[in-house]
Structures are given as structure tokens and as C-alpha cells.
mmCIF file of C-alpha atoms and ligand atoms in Angstrom:
data_model
loop_
_atom_site.group_PDB
_atom_site.id
_atom_site.type_symbol
_atom_site.label_atom_id
_atom_site.label_comp_id
_atom_site.label_asym_id
_atom_site.label_seq_id
_atom_site.Cartn_x
_atom_site.Cartn_y
_atom_site.Cartn_z
ATOM 1 C CA MET A 1 3.379 -1.294 133.830
ATOM 2 C CA TYR A 2 7.022 -0.386 133.229
ATOM 3 C CA GLU A 3 7.059 1.769 136.364
ATOM 4 C CA LEU A 4 5.431 -0.968 138.466
ATOM 5 C CA ILE A 5 8.023 -3.498 137.270
ATOM 6 C CA GLU A 6 10.744 -1.078 138.304
ATOM 7 C CA GLN A 7 9.167 -0.576 141.759
ATOM 8 C CA SER A 8 8.967 -4.334 142.276
ATOM 9 C CA ARG A 9 12.521 -4.824 141.081
ATOM 10 C CA ALA A 10 13.752 -2.200 143.520
ATOM 11 C CA ALA A 11 11.756 -3.679 146.443
ATOM 12 C CA ILE A 12 13.329 -7.083 145.825
ATOM 13 C CA ALA A 13 16.836 -5.876 144.922
ATOM 14 C CA GLU A 14 17.380 -4.196 148.272
ATOM 15 C CA ARG A 15 16.756 -7.480 150.130
ATOM 16 C CA ILE A 16 18.480 -10.180 148.090
ATOM 17 C CA LEU A 17 22.030 -11.489 148.545
ATOM 18 C CA VAL A 18 22.593 -13.048 145.136
ATOM 19 C CA LYS A 19 21.541 -11.959 141.645
ATOM 20 C CA PRO A 20 19.273 -14.693 140.258
ATOM 21 C CA ARG A 21 19.727 -16.165 136.784
ATOM 22 C CA VAL A 22 16.880 -18.660 136.801
ATOM 23 C CA GLY A 23 13.272 -17.986 137.805
ATOM 24 C CA LEU A 24 11.350 -20.941 139.132
ATOM 25 C CA ILE A 25 7.549 -20.913 139.480
ATOM 26 C CA LEU A 26 6.198 -23.652 141.715
ATOM 27 C CA GLY A 27 2.722 -24.989 141.097
ATOM 28 C CA SER A 28 0.000 -26.398 143.354
ATOM 29 C CA GLY A 29 1.422 -28.684 146.020
ATOM 30 C CA LEU A 30 4.971 -28.091 144.789
ATOM 31 C CA GLY A 31 5.789 -25.057 146.944
ATOM 32 C CA ASP A 32 8.350 -26.903 149.081
ATOM 33 C CA LEU A 33 10.348 -28.005 146.056
ATOM 34 C CA ALA A 34 13.177 -25.541 146.574
ATOM 35 C CA ASP A 35 13.317 -25.167 150.345
ATOM 36 C CA ASP A 36 17.027 -25.851 150.590
ATOM 37 C CA LEU A 37 18.484 -22.606 149.236
ATOM 38 C CA ASP A 38 21.748 -21.098 150.487
ATOM 39 C CA GLN A 39 22.282 -17.376 151.038
ATOM 40 C CA VAL A 40 18.545 -17.078 150.859
ATOM 41 C CA ALA A 41 16.400 -13.969 151.192
ATOM 42 C CA VAL A 42 12.647 -14.505 151.423
ATOM 43 C CA VAL A 43 10.397 -11.669 150.315
ATOM 44 C CA PRO A 44 6.650 -12.059 151.064
ATOM 45 C CA TYR A 45 4.452 -11.234 148.089
ATOM 46 C CA ALA A 46 2.746 -8.644 150.299
ATOM 47 C CA ASP A 47 6.008 -6.623 150.188
ATOM 48 C CA ILE A 48 6.290 -6.664 146.391
ATOM 49 C CA PRO A 49 4.280 -4.088 144.408
ATOM 50 C CA GLY A 50 2.038 -5.811 141.850
ATOM 51 C CA PHE A 51 2.103 -9.165 143.688
ATOM 52 C CA HIS A 52 -0.875 -10.484 145.666
ATOM 53 C CA ALA A 53 -1.353 -12.662 148.732
ATOM 54 C CA PRO A 54 -2.205 -16.203 147.592
ATOM 55 C CA LYS A 55 -5.705 -17.468 148.280
ATOM 56 C CA VAL A 56 -5.391 -21.071 147.118
ATOM 57 C CA PRO A 57 -4.398 -23.807 149.607
ATOM 58 C CA GLY A 58 -1.038 -25.264 148.551
ATOM 59 C CA HIS A 59 0.435 -21.893 147.514
ATOM 60 C CA ARG A 60 2.702 -20.127 149.993
ATOM 61 C CA GLY A 61 3.058 -16.602 148.659
ATOM 62 C CA GLU A 62 6.708 -15.678 148.884
ATOM 63 C CA LEU A 63 9.653 -15.108 146.617
ATOM 64 C CA ALA A 64 12.843 -16.831 147.765
ATOM 65 C CA VAL A 65 16.102 -15.754 146.164
ATOM 66 C CA GLY A 66 19.240 -17.748 146.847
ATOM 67 C CA LEU A 67 21.541 -20.474 145.628
ATOM 68 C CA MET A 68 20.166 -23.854 144.614
ATOM 69 C CA GLY A 69 23.399 -25.817 144.476
ATOM 70 C CA SER A 70 25.641 -23.237 142.845
ATOM 71 C CA CYS A 71 22.923 -21.695 140.662
ATOM 72 C CA PRO A 72 21.380 -18.388 141.741
ATOM 73 C CA VAL A 73 17.597 -18.741 141.511
ATOM 74 C CA ALA A 74 14.458 -16.760 142.293
ATOM 75 C CA VAL A 75 11.735 -19.131 143.426
ATOM 76 C CA MET A 76 8.072 -18.166 143.357
ATOM 77 C CA ARG A 77 6.445 -20.255 146.059
ATOM 78 C CA GLY A 78 2.922 -19.921 144.745
ATOM 79 C CA ARG A 79 1.507 -18.185 141.706
ATOM 80 C CA PHE A 80 -1.564 -16.185 140.706
ATOM 81 C CA HIS A 81 -4.321 -17.853 138.761
ATOM 82 C CA PHE A 82 -6.794 -16.425 136.308
ATOM 83 C CA TYR A 83 -9.604 -18.314 138.089
ATOM 84 C CA GLU A 84 -8.900 -16.338 141.278
ATOM 85 C CA GLY A 85 -10.142 -13.279 139.452
ATOM 86 C CA TYR A 86 -6.823 -11.745 138.398
ATOM 87 C CA SER A 87 -6.394 -10.439 134.879
ATOM 88 C CA MET A 88 -3.973 -12.273 132.600
ATOM 89 C CA GLN A 89 -1.645 -9.254 132.961
ATOM 90 C CA GLU A 90 -1.658 -9.678 136.753
ATOM 91 C CA VAL A 91 -1.138 -13.434 136.461
ATOM 92 C CA ALA A 92 1.941 -12.987 134.282
ATOM 93 C CA PHE A 93 3.312 -9.835 135.943
ATOM 94 C CA PRO A 94 5.772 -11.715 138.213
ATOM 95 C CA VAL A 95 7.552 -13.024 135.114
ATOM 96 C CA ARG A 96 8.326 -9.426 134.124
ATOM 97 C CA VAL A 97 9.785 -8.923 137.578
ATOM 98 C CA LEU A 98 11.841 -12.131 137.433
ATOM 99 C CA LYS A 99 13.318 -10.877 134.183
ATOM 100 C CA ALA A 100 13.964 -7.430 135.674
ATOM 101 C CA ILE A 101 15.895 -8.857 138.639
ATOM 102 C CA GLY A 102 18.193 -10.764 136.282
ATOM 103 C CA CYS A 103 16.581 -14.079 135.282
ATOM 104 C CA ASP A 104 17.112 -15.025 131.643
ATOM 105 C CA THR A 105 15.662 -18.506 132.117
ATOM 106 C CA LEU A 106 12.233 -19.467 133.457
ATOM 107 C CA ILE A 107 11.376 -22.914 134.773
ATOM 108 C CA VAL A 108 7.629 -23.309 135.228
ATOM 109 C CA THR A 109 5.914 -26.156 137.023
ATOM 110 C CA ASN A 110 2.285 -27.019 137.511
ATOM 111 C CA ALA A 111 -0.119 -29.699 138.603
ATOM 112 C CA ALA A 112 -2.109 -31.107 135.714
ATOM 113 C CA GLY A 113 -4.612 -33.736 134.763
ATOM 114 C CA GLY A 114 -3.175 -36.401 132.474
ATOM 115 C CA LEU A 115 -5.097 -37.000 129.257
ATOM 116 C CA ARG A 116 -3.185 -40.137 128.272
ATOM 117 C CA PRO A 117 -4.762 -43.297 129.689
ATOM 118 C CA ASP A 118 -1.380 -45.054 129.688
ATOM 119 C CA TRP A 119 0.222 -42.444 131.988
ATOM 120 C CA GLN A 120 0.388 -42.769 135.765
ATOM 121 C CA VAL A 121 -0.485 -40.374 138.536
ATOM 122 C CA GLY A 122 2.842 -39.002 139.755
ATOM 123 C CA ASP A 123 4.423 -38.905 136.281
ATOM 124 C CA ILE A 124 6.341 -35.759 135.388
ATOM 125 C CA MET A 125 5.816 -34.358 131.890
ATOM 126 C CA GLN A 126 8.244 -32.029 130.184
ATOM 127 C CA ILE A 127 6.045 -29.529 128.374
ATOM 128 C CA SER A 128 6.895 -29.642 124.668
ATOM 129 C CA ASP A 129 4.245 -27.118 123.615
ATOM 130 C CA GLN A 130 1.100 -25.468 124.907
ATOM 131 C CA ILE A 131 -2.459 -24.665 123.938
ATOM 132 C CA PHE A 132 -3.434 -21.381 125.573
ATOM 133 C CA LEU A 133 -7.195 -21.661 125.203
ATOM 134 C CA PRO A 134 -8.167 -18.552 127.230
ATOM 135 C CA GLY A 135 -5.576 -16.554 125.269
ATOM 136 C CA MET A 136 -6.904 -17.809 121.947
ATOM 137 C CA ILE A 137 -10.345 -16.477 122.779
ATOM 138 C CA GLY A 138 -9.233 -13.086 124.054
ATOM 139 C CA ASN A 139 -7.916 -13.429 127.597
ATOM 140 C CA HIS A 140 -4.313 -12.732 126.672
ATOM 141 C CA PRO A 141 -1.628 -11.049 128.798
ATOM 142 C CA LEU A 142 -0.278 -9.088 125.810
ATOM 143 C CA ARG A 143 -3.666 -7.659 124.851
ATOM 144 C CA GLY A 144 -3.645 -3.864 124.814
ATOM 145 C CA GLU A 145 -0.926 -1.352 124.136
ATOM 146 C CA ASN A 146 2.523 -2.893 123.635
ATOM 147 C CA ASP A 147 5.565 -1.423 125.381
ATOM 148 C CA GLU A 148 8.482 -2.059 123.005
ATOM 149 C CA ARG A 149 10.882 -1.864 125.963
ATOM 150 C CA LEU A 150 9.347 -5.122 127.207
ATOM 151 C CA GLY A 151 9.102 -7.003 123.916
ATOM 152 C CA PRO A 152 7.676 -6.992 120.376
ATOM 153 C CA ARG A 153 4.035 -6.392 119.439
ATOM 154 C CA PHE A 154 3.659 -9.774 117.714
ATOM 155 C CA PRO A 155 5.945 -12.319 119.364
ATOM 156 C CA GLY A 156 6.265 -15.725 117.712
ATOM 157 C CA VAL A 157 5.718 -18.675 120.016
ATOM 158 C CA VAL A 158 6.563 -21.607 117.764
ATOM 159 C CA GLY A 159 9.345 -23.495 119.508
ATOM 160 C CA ALA A 160 8.738 -21.699 122.822
ATOM 161 C CA PHE A 161 9.729 -24.813 124.757
ATOM 162 C CA GLU A 162 12.544 -25.971 122.466
ATOM 163 C CA ASN A 163 16.016 -25.126 123.681
ATOM 164 C CA ASP A 164 19.203 -26.671 125.069
ATOM 165 C CA LEU A 165 17.589 -27.305 128.468
ATOM 166 C CA VAL A 166 15.282 -30.006 127.091
ATOM 167 C CA PRO A 167 17.956 -32.647 126.364
ATOM 168 C CA ILE A 168 19.597 -31.775 129.680
ATOM 169 C CA ALA A 169 16.292 -32.380 131.505
ATOM 170 C CA HIS A 170 15.817 -35.761 129.836
ATOM 171 C CA ALA A 171 19.413 -36.817 130.474
ATOM 172 C CA VAL A 172 19.167 -35.839 134.151
ATOM 173 C CA ALA A 173 15.847 -37.690 134.531
ATOM 174 C CA ALA A 174 17.380 -40.810 132.951
ATOM 175 C CA THR A 175 20.346 -40.816 135.356
ATOM 176 C CA GLN A 176 17.945 -40.412 138.277
ATOM 177 C CA GLY A 177 15.681 -43.245 137.115
ATOM 178 C CA THR A 178 12.775 -40.803 136.804
ATOM 179 C CA THR A 179 10.309 -41.379 133.983
ATOM 180 C CA LEU A 180 10.025 -38.082 132.162
ATOM 181 C CA ARG A 181 7.075 -37.862 129.794
ATOM 182 C CA GLU A 182 6.856 -35.258 127.075
ATOM 183 C CA GLY A 183 3.694 -33.608 125.861
ATOM 184 C CA VAL A 184 1.384 -30.706 125.138
ATOM 185 C CA TYR A 185 -0.104 -28.756 128.037
ATOM 186 C CA CYS A 186 -3.502 -27.149 127.566
ATOM 187 C CA MET A 187 -4.551 -24.331 129.852
ATOM 188 C CA LEU A 188 -8.236 -23.870 130.613
ATOM 189 C CA SER A 189 -9.443 -21.062 132.826
ATOM 190 C CA GLY A 190 -10.965 -23.299 135.535
ATOM 191 C CA PRO A 191 -11.867 -23.376 138.360
ATOM 192 C CA SER A 192 -14.239 -26.212 137.469
ATOM 193 C CA PHE A 193 -12.538 -29.377 136.336
ATOM 194 C CA GLU A 194 -13.352 -30.644 132.850
ATOM 195 C CA SER A 195 -16.526 -32.356 131.775
ATOM 196 C CA ALA A 196 -16.227 -35.733 130.066
ATOM 197 C CA ALA A 197 -17.043 -34.088 126.710
ATOM 198 C CA GLU A 198 -14.327 -31.471 127.286
ATOM 199 C CA ILE A 199 -11.803 -34.182 128.070
ATOM 200 C CA ARG A 200 -12.659 -35.945 124.814
ATOM 201 C CA MET A 201 -12.318 -32.643 122.955
ATOM 202 C CA LEU A 202 -8.910 -31.921 124.494
ATOM 203 C CA ARG A 203 -7.630 -35.322 123.424
ATOM 204 C CA VAL A 204 -8.693 -34.751 119.834
ATOM 205 C CA TRP A 205 -6.867 -31.418 119.942
ATOM 206 C CA GLY A 206 -3.613 -33.143 120.788
ATOM 207 C CA ALA A 207 -3.334 -32.105 124.435
ATOM 208 C CA ASP A 208 -1.599 -34.527 126.788
ATOM 209 C CA ALA A 209 -2.168 -32.661 130.061
ATOM 210 C CA VAL A 210 -4.684 -30.084 131.226
ATOM 211 C CA GLY A 211 -4.391 -27.433 133.907
ATOM 212 C CA MET A 212 -5.330 -23.923 134.974
ATOM 213 C CA SER A 213 -2.051 -22.014 134.841
ATOM 214 C CA THR A 214 1.343 -21.577 133.190
ATOM 215 C CA ALA A 215 0.443 -20.570 129.622
ATOM 216 C CA PRO A 216 0.216 -16.784 130.247
ATOM 217 C CA GLU A 217 3.487 -16.819 132.202
ATOM 218 C CA VAL A 218 5.168 -18.648 129.336
ATOM 219 C CA ILE A 219 3.822 -16.174 126.773
ATOM 220 C CA VAL A 220 5.203 -13.245 128.756
ATOM 221 C CA ALA A 221 8.544 -15.018 129.260
ATOM 222 C CA ILE A 222 8.832 -15.509 125.499
ATOM 223 C CA HIS A 223 7.784 -11.899 124.923
ATOM 224 C CA SER A 224 10.588 -10.778 127.242
ATOM 225 C CA GLY A 225 13.166 -12.987 125.530
ATOM 226 C CA MET A 226 13.557 -15.603 128.272
ATOM 227 C CA ARG A 227 14.455 -19.254 127.758
ATOM 228 C CA VAL A 228 11.629 -21.482 129.036
ATOM 229 C CA LEU A 229 11.506 -24.979 130.449
ATOM 230 C CA GLY A 230 8.213 -26.367 131.757
ATOM 231 C CA PHE A 231 7.054 -29.395 133.720
ATOM 232 C CA SER A 232 3.623 -30.729 134.620
ATOM 233 C CA LEU A 233 3.150 -33.113 137.481
ATOM 234 C CA ILE A 234 0.329 -35.466 136.544
ATOM 235 C CA THR A 235 -1.702 -35.349 139.750
ATOM 236 C CA ASN A 236 -4.742 -37.189 138.434
ATOM 237 C CA LEU A 237 -5.921 -38.797 135.235
ATOM 238 C CA ALA A 238 -8.499 -36.772 133.321
ATOM 239 C CA ILE A 239 -10.344 -39.624 131.662
ATOM 240 C CA PRO A 240 -13.965 -39.295 130.483
ATOM 241 C CA ASP A 241 -15.325 -42.260 132.442
ATOM 242 C CA GLY A 242 -12.974 -41.904 135.432
ATOM 243 C CA SER A 243 -13.645 -40.431 138.845
ATOM 244 C CA PRO A 244 -13.700 -36.616 138.940
ATOM 245 C CA ALA A 245 -10.527 -34.737 139.878
ATOM 246 C CA ASN A 246 -10.305 -32.986 143.251
ATOM 247 C CA HIS A 247 -7.900 -30.480 144.788
ATOM 248 C CA ALA A 248 -6.951 -32.684 147.778
ATOM 249 C CA GLU A 249 -5.712 -35.358 145.377
ATOM 250 C CA VAL A 250 -3.744 -32.719 143.444
ATOM 251 C CA LEU A 251 -1.990 -31.548 146.625
ATOM 252 C CA ALA A 252 -1.324 -35.077 147.915
ATOM 253 C CA THR A 253 0.304 -36.131 144.640
ATOM 254 C CA GLY A 254 2.397 -32.948 144.673
ATOM 255 C CA GLU A 255 3.672 -33.705 148.147
ATOM 256 C CA GLN A 256 4.515 -37.263 147.235
ATOM 257 C CA ALA A 257 6.378 -36.273 144.047
ATOM 258 C CA GLN A 258 8.302 -33.443 145.675
ATOM 259 C CA PRO A 259 11.602 -35.335 146.308
ATOM 260 C CA ARG A 260 11.750 -36.661 142.726
ATOM 261 C CA PHE A 261 10.815 -33.310 141.256
ATOM 262 C CA SER A 262 13.298 -31.501 143.460
ATOM 263 C CA ALA A 263 16.130 -33.858 142.438
ATOM 264 C CA LEU A 264 15.277 -33.269 138.784
ATOM 265 C CA ILE A 265 15.378 -29.477 139.121
ATOM 266 C CA HIS A 266 18.625 -29.622 141.141
ATOM 267 C CA GLY A 267 20.157 -31.888 138.496
ATOM 268 C CA ILE A 268 19.176 -29.536 135.678
ATOM 269 C CA LEU A 269 20.472 -26.440 137.476
ATOM 270 C CA ALA A 270 23.813 -28.177 138.076
ATOM 271 C CA HIS A 271 24.291 -28.105 134.289
ATOM 272 C CA LEU A 272 23.726 -24.371 133.895
HETATM 273 N N1 LIG B 301 -7.833 -30.446 135.292
HETATM 274 C C1 LIG B 301 -7.485 -29.147 135.360
HETATM 275 N N2 LIG B 301 -6.534 -28.702 136.169
HETATM 276 C C2 LIG B 301 -5.907 -29.586 136.946
HETATM 277 C C3 LIG B 301 -6.226 -30.947 136.923
HETATM 278 C C4 LIG B 301 -7.258 -31.402 136.041
HETATM 279 O O1 LIG B 301 -7.595 -32.592 135.961
HETATM 280 N N3 LIG B 301 -5.414 -31.564 137.808
HETATM 281 C C5 LIG B 301 -4.635 -30.601 138.346
HETATM 282 N N4 LIG B 301 -4.920 -29.402 137.828
#
């Protein structure tokens, strides 16, 4: 793995114009969030060892490195999902590469189902903690031999989402008039949406939003010593007696929220 990270780093390094400090992973329907980069170099995933061409509609499949405002960022336009058949190591591999090219901060975004009946479709939730259900039952990106050069064998994840970026995010949202919720994100493997019984179970567990990504990337970011900030866009309400979720609705809500989400990310980066 160490050698593959180095190959990917080298493939990217020879094409980029700025050294990124912040990695940004854009979730379903949110791929256009950071289209306005300066001094940008765009590297297709097909040109990066260990990356894969995206198969899910709403994911573009390229790494864009450039300036967002004055902050050098590396933007993943599209991510890899466990439900596509990738291993958790493959899903989280890009985070290793983001770290290797210079990012010490990771901002992750995703589309999620809201588990709180009082929330609205289109709300943005700052992720305060996560439940990594597939990881808890054995599908974990750090399973197997540990390379101490990448991080410790037993990383602690309490407080993974607690850092100085959180109050900045909330302050920026307040000045922009954007409602910023706060809550626990639960990752399920997907690709089926939840049954009514599963939704009831997730609520009892203390989850506020449910999705099919993010948690393994966050684990690997913490393992590599990165600072993490996460956001879920509530694209639908996962309520037991509601209408079932569908991917078209997820993408449509993403598109609609893009300007607000983009302003929030720009505002946060301006403080770094
Ligand atoms: N469930 C799981 N993943 C999702 C959902 C959902 O309701 N909405 C967007 N991603």
C-alpha cells in the first residue's frame, strides 16, 4: 500500500500547480460544488494509480487541485463506495493520497437520509460523530497488517469530528443565513435504502442521518493524523411511514443545495 500511495502521489504531483492543504470529498449530486478553482489542474481518476472510474450517476471521477479563494485544495469530484464492490481499503485509499500530496485537513460531504422528523429536505448537517456499522461488524479499512508509517495500530476515534473548524463552520453558516444542523451520521453498506424497521432501529441508536459513505474515509483520515470536518446534505427524510428514498431525489436535492453548500465551504476555507 505504501508503494501505491507513493505512485499516486507522484502521478498527481507532476501535474499540479499548487500544493493543497485541504482535501475535499464531494458526495452524490455535490460534484459541482468547487468548480470555480484558480490555478487548477484536473487529474482524471483513470490517471491515478489506485483510483477507479466512477460508476454511479452524480459522481464525476476527477481530482481537481487549485485555489478555492486563497486556500489550496484538492477536490475529489466523486468517491468510491463500498456498495460498488470496492473493499473498504479501496474506498478509503484516496484519503491516504490526499494526505501524501500535502493535505492536513479533510472536509467530507455526503448525501444522507434525515432521521429527524423535524428536519427539512435540503438541510445541511455538520457531522458531530459517526456510527460506522460496516466497520463495527468487520468491514474496516484498517483491518489487516498495520503500517506504522501510515498511523497507529489502534487509533482512537473519540472526538474525531471535534476541532477548531466546527465553531468556524457554524459561525460562517450563521452569517450566511444557512441553517446548519448538527448530528450523528450512520453509515450502512447499501445499496438498498433502509427498511422501516431499520429506520426505527437507527433512531434508537442515536443516529440523525443515514448514508452509504464517508465513515471509512474519516477513519483513515484520523489514522493518518488529519483534521476532519464533515457535512451531510439531507436529501430525503428517512421516516418509517414515509415514501421510500430514491436516487433521483438525492441528486435533485444536491443540485438545488449546491450554491448554499458552496458558499459555506468557501466561507470556511477563507478562515484557514
Ligand atoms: N439512506 C441511505 N443513504 C442515503 C439516503 C437514505 O435515505 N439518502 C441519501 N443517501
